[in-house]
Coordinates of N, CA and C in Angstrom, one line a residue:
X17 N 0.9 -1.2 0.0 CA 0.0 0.0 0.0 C 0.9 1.2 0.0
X18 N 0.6 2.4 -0.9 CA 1.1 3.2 -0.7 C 0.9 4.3 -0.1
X19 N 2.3 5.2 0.2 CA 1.5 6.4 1.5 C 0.3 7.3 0.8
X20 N 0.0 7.3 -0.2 CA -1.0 8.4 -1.2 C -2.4 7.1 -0.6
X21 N -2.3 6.5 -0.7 CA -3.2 5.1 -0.4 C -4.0 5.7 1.2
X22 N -2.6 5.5 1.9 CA -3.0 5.6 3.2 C -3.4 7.2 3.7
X23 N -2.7 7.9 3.1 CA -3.3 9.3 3.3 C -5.0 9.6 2.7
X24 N -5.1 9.0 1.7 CA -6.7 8.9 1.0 C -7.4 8.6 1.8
X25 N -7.4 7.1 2.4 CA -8.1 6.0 3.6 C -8.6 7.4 4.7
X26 N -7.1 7.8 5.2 CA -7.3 8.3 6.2 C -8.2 9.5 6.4
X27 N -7.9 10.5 5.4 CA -9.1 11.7 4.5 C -10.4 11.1 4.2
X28 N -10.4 9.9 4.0 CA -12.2 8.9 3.9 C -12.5 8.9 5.3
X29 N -12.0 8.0 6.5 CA -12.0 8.3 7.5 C -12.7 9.5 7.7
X30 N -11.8 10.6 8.0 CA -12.2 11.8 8.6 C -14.2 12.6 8.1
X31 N -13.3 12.4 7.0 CA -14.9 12.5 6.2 C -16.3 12.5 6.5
X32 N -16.0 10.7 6.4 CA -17.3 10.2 7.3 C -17.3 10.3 8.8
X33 N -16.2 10.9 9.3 CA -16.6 10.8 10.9 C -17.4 12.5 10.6
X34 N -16.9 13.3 10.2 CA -17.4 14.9 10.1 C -18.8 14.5 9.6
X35 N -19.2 13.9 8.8 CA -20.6 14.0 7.9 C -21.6 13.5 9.1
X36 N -20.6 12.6 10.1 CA -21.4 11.4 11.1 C -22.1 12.9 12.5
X37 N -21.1 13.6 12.6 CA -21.3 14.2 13.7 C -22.3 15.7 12.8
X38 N -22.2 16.0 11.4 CA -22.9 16.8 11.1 C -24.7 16.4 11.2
X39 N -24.5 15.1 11.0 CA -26.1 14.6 11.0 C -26.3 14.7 13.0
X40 N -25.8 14.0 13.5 CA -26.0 14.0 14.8 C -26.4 15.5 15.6
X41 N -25.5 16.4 14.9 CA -25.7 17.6 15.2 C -27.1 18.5 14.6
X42 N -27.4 18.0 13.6 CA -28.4 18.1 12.8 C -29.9 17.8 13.5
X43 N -29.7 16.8 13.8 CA -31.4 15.7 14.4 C -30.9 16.2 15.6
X44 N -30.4 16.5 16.7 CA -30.8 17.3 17.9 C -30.9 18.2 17.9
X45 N -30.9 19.2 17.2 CA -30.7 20.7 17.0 C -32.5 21.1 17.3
X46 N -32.9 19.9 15.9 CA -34.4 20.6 16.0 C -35.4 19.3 17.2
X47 N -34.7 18.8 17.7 CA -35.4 17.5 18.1 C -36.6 17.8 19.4
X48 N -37.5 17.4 19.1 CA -38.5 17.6 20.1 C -38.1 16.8 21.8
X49 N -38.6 17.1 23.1 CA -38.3 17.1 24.1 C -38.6 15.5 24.4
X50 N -39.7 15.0 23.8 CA -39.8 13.8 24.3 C -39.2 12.8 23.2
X51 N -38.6 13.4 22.6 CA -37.8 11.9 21.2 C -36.9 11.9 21.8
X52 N -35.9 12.9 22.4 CA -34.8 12.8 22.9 C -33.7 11.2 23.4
X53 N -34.5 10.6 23.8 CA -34.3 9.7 24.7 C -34.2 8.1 23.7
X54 N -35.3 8.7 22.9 CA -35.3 7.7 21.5 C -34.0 7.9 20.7
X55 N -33.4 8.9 20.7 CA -32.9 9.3 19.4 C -31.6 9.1 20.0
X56 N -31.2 9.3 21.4 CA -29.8 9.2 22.1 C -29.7 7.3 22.1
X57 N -30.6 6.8 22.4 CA -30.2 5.2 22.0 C -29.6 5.0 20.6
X58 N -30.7 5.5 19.2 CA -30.3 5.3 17.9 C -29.2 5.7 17.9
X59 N -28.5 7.4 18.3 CA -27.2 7.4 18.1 C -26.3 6.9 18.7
X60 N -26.2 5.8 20.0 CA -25.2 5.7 20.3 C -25.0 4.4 19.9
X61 N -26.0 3.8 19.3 CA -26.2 2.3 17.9 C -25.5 2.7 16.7
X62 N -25.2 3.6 16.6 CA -24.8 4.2 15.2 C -23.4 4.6 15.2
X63 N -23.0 5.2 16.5 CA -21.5 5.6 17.1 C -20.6 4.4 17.0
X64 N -22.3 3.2 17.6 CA -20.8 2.2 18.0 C -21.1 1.4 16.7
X65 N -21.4 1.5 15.7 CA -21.2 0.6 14.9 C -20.2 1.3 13.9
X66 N -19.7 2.5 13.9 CA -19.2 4.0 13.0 C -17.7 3.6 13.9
X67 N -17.8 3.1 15.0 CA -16.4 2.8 15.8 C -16.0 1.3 15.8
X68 N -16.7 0.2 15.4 CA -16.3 -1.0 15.4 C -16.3 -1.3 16.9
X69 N -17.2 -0.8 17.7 CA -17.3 -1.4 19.3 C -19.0 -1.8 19.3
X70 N -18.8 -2.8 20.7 CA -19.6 -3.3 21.1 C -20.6 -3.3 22.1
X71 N -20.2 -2.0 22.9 CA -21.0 -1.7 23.9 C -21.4 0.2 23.7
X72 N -21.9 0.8 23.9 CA -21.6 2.4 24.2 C -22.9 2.6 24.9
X73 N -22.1 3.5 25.7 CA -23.0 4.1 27.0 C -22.3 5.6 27.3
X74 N -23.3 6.4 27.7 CA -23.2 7.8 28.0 C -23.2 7.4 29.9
X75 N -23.1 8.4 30.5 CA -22.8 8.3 32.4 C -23.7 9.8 32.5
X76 N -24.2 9.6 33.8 CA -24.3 11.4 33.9 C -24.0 11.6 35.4
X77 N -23.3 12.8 36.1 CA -23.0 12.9 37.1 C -23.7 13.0 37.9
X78 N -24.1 12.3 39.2 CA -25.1 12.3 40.0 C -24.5 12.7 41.4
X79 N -25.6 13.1 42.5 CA -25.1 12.8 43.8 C -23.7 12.3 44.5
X80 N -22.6 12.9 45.2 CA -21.4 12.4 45.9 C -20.7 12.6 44.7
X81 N -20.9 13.3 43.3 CA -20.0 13.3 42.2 C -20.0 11.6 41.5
X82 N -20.5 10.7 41.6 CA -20.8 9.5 41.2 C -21.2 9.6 39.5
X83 N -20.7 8.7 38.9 CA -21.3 8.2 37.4 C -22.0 7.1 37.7
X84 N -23.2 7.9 36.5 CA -24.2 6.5 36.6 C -24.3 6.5 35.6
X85 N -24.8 5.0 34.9 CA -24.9 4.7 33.5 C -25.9 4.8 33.2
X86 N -26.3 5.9 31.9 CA -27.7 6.2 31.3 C -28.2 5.5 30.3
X87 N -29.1 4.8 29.9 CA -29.8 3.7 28.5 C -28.3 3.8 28.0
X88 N -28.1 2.3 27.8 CA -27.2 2.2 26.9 C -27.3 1.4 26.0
X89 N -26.1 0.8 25.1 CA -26.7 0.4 23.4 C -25.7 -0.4 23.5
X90 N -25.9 -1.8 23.4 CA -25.2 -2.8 22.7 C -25.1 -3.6 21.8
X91 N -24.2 -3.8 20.8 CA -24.0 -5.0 19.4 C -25.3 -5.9 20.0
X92 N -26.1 -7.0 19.1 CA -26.2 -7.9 19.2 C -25.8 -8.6 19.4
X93 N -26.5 -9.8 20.7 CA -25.6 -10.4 21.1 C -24.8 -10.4 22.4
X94 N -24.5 -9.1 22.9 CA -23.9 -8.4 24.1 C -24.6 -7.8 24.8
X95 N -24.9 -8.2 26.2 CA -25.1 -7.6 27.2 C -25.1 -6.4 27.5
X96 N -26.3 -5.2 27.5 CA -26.0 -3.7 27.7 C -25.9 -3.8 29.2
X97 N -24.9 -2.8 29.7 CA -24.6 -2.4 30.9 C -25.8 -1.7 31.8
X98 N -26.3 -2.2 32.9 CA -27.9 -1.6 33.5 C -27.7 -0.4 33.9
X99 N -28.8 0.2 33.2 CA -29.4 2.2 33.6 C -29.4 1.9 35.2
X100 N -28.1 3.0 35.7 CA -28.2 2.9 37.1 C -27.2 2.6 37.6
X101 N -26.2 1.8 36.8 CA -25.2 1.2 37.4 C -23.9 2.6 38.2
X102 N -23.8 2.1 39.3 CA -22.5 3.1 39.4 C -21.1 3.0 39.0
X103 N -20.0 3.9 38.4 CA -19.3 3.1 37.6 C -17.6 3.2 39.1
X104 N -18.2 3.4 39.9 CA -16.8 3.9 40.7 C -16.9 2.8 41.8
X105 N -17.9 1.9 41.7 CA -17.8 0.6 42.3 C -17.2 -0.7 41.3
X106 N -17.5 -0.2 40.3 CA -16.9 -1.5 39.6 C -15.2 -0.6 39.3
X107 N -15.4 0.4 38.4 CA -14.2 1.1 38.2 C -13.8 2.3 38.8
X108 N -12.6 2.0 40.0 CA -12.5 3.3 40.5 C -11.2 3.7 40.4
X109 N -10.6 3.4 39.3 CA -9.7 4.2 38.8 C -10.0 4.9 37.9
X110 N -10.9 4.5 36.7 CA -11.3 4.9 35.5 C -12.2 6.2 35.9
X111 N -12.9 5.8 37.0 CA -13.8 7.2 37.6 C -12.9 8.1 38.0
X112 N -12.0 8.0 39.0 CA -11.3 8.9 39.1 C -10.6 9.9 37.7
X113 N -10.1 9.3 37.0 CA -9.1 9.5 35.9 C -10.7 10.5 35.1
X114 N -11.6 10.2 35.0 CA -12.9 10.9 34.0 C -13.4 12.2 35.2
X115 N -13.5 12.0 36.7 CA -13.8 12.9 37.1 C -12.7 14.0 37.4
X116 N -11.3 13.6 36.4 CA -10.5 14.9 36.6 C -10.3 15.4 35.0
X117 N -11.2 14.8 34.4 CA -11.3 15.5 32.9 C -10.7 14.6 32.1
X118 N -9.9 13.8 32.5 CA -8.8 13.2 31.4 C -9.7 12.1 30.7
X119 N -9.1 11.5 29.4 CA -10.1 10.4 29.1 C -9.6 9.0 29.5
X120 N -10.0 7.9 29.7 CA -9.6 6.6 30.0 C -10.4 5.7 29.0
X121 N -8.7 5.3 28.6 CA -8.4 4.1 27.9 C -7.7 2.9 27.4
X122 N -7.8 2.0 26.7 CA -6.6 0.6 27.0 C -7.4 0.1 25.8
X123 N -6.4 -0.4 24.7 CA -6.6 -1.0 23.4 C -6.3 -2.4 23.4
X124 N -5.7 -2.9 24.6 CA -5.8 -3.7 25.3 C -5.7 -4.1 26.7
X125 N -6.3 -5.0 27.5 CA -6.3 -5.3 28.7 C -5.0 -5.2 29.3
X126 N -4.3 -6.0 28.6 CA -2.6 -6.0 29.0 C -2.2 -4.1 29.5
X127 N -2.8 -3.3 29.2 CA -2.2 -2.3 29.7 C -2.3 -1.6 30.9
X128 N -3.3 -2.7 31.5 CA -3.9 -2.3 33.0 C -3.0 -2.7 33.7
X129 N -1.3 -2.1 33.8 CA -0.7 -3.1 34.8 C -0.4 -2.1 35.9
X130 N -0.7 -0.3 36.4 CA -0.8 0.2 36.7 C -1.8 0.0 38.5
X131 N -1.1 -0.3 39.0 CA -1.9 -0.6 40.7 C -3.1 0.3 40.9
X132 N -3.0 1.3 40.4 CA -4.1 2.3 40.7 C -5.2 1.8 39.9
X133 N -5.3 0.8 39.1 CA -6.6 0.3 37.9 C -6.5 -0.9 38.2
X134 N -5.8 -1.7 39.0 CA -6.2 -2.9 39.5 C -7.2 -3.8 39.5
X135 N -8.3 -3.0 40.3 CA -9.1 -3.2 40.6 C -10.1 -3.1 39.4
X136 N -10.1 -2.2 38.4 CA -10.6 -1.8 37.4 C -10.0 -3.3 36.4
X137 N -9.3 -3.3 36.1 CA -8.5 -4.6 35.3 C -9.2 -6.1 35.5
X138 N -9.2 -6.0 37.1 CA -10.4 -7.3 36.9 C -11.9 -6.9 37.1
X139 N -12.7 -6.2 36.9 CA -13.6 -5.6 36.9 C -13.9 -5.6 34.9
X140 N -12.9 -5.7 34.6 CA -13.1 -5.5 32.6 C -13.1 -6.7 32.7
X141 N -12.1 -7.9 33.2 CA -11.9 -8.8 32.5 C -12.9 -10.2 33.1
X142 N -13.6 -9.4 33.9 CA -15.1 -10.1 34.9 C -16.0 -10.3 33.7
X143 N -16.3 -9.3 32.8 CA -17.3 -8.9 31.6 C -16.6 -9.0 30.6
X144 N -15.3 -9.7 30.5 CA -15.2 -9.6 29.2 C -14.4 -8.7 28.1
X145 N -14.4 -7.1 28.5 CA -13.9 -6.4 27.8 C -12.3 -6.7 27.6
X146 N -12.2 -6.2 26.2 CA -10.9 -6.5 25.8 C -10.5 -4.8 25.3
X147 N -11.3 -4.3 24.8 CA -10.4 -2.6 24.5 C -12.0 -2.0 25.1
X148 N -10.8 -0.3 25.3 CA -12.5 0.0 25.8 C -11.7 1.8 26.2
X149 N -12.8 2.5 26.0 CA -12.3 4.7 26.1 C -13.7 4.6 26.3
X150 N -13.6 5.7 27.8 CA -14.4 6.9 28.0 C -14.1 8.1 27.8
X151 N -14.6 9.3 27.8 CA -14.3 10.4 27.5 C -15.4 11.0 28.0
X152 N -14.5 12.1 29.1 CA -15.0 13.2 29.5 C -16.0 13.6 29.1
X153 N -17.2 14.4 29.6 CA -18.4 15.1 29.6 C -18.4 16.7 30.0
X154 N -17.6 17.7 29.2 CA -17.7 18.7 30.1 C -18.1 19.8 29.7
X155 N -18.7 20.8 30.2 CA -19.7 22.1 30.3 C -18.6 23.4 31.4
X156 N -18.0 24.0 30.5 CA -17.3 24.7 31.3 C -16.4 24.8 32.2
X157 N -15.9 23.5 31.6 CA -14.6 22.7 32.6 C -15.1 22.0 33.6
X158 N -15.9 21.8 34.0 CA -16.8 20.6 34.6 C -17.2 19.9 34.0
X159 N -16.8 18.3 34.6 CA -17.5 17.0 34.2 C -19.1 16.4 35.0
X160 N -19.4 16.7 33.6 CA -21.0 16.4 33.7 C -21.4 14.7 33.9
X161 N -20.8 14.3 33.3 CA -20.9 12.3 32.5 C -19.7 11.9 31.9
X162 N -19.5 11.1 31.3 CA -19.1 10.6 30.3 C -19.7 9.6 29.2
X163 N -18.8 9.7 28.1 CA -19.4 8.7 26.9 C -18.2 8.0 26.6
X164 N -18.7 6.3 27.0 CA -17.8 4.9 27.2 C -18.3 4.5 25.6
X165 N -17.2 3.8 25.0 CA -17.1 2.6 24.2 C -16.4 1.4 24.5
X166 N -17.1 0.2 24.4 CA -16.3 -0.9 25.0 C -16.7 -2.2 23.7
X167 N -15.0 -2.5 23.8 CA -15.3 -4.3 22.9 C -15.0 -5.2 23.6
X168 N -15.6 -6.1 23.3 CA -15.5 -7.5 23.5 C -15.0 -8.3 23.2
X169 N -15.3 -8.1 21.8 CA -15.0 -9.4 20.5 C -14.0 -8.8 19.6
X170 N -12.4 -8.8 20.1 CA -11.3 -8.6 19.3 C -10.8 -7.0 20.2
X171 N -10.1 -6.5 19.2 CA -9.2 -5.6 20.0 C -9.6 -3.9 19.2
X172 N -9.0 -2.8 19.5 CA -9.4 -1.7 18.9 C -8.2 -0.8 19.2
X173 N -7.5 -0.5 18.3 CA -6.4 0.7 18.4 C -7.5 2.2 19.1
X174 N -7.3 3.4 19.5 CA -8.1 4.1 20.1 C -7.0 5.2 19.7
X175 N -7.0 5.4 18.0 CA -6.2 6.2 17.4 C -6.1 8.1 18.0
X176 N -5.0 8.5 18.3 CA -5.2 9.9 19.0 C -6.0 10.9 18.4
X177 N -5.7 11.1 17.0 CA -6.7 12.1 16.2 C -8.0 11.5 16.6
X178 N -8.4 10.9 16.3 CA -9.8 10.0 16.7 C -10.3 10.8 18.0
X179 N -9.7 10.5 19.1 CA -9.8 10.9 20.5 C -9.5 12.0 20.4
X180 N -9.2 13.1 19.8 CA -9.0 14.6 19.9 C -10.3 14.7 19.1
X181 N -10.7 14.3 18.3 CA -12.1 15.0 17.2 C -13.0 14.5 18.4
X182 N -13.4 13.6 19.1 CA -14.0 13.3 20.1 C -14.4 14.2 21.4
X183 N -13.4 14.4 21.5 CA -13.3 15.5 22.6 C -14.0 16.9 22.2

């Protein structure tokens, strides 16, 4: 393959991630108060299939600064994570690391070798996950939630431009 090859790919890429987030931005702009709720399942069915992941879930900050997991959307097949769940009892490093803004991620399990995610490391590998990014929720430099993608089935590079257009 040549690099004109891989610079094209990568310009296709980008492309479709911009057209992806122009429609997204599009359908909630005008979206009525009660579809909302509809339309945040469909997109985050659409994110995770636009990302090659298997799970995606939004968090929203509740009480004691706590993440809780809002409707979430899984592949076929996979287990959605329950509306409600707290995420700083199963993951309390990854909470930590999201309630100071930063994003958390691992493209593979092997990179949990870090004592402070310990706990978190067998907590993924309890369920299965094999790569997996959240990313910050923030409103004026406060973190509101976050929005998680998680695989199961094979592995996922969690390329940095990728994670900067995200952000």
């Amino acid at each position: 393959v040549t690099d004109l090859a891989l610079v094209t790919e990568e310009l296709q890429n980008r492309l479709r991630f911009e057209r992806l987030v122009g429609d997204l931005s599009a359908e909630f702009a005008g979206l009525q108060a009660e579809k909302v709720d509809g339309a945040v399942r469909d997109w985050l069915a659409r994110l995770g299939r636009f990302f090659g992941t298997d799970r995606a879930q939004p968090s929203n900050l509740g009480e004691n600064r706590e993440l809780h997991v809002s409707p979430s959307c899984a592949a076929p097949g996979v287990a959605e994570v329950a509306t409600g769940t707290v995420l700083r009892a199963a993951l309390p490093g990854a909470t930590h690391t999201l309630l100071r803004g930063q994003v958390f991620s691992f493209s593979s399990i092997d990179e949990l070798t870090d004592e402070a995610f310990a706990f978190d490391r067998k907590s993924f590998l309890e369920v299965g996950t094999k790569a997996h990014i959240s990313l910050p929720i923030e409103v004026g430099g406060e973190v509101l939630g976050a929005l998680t993608f998680g695989v199961l089935r094979g592995t996922h590079v969690w390329a940095p431009e990728l994670v900067n257009r995200l952000r």
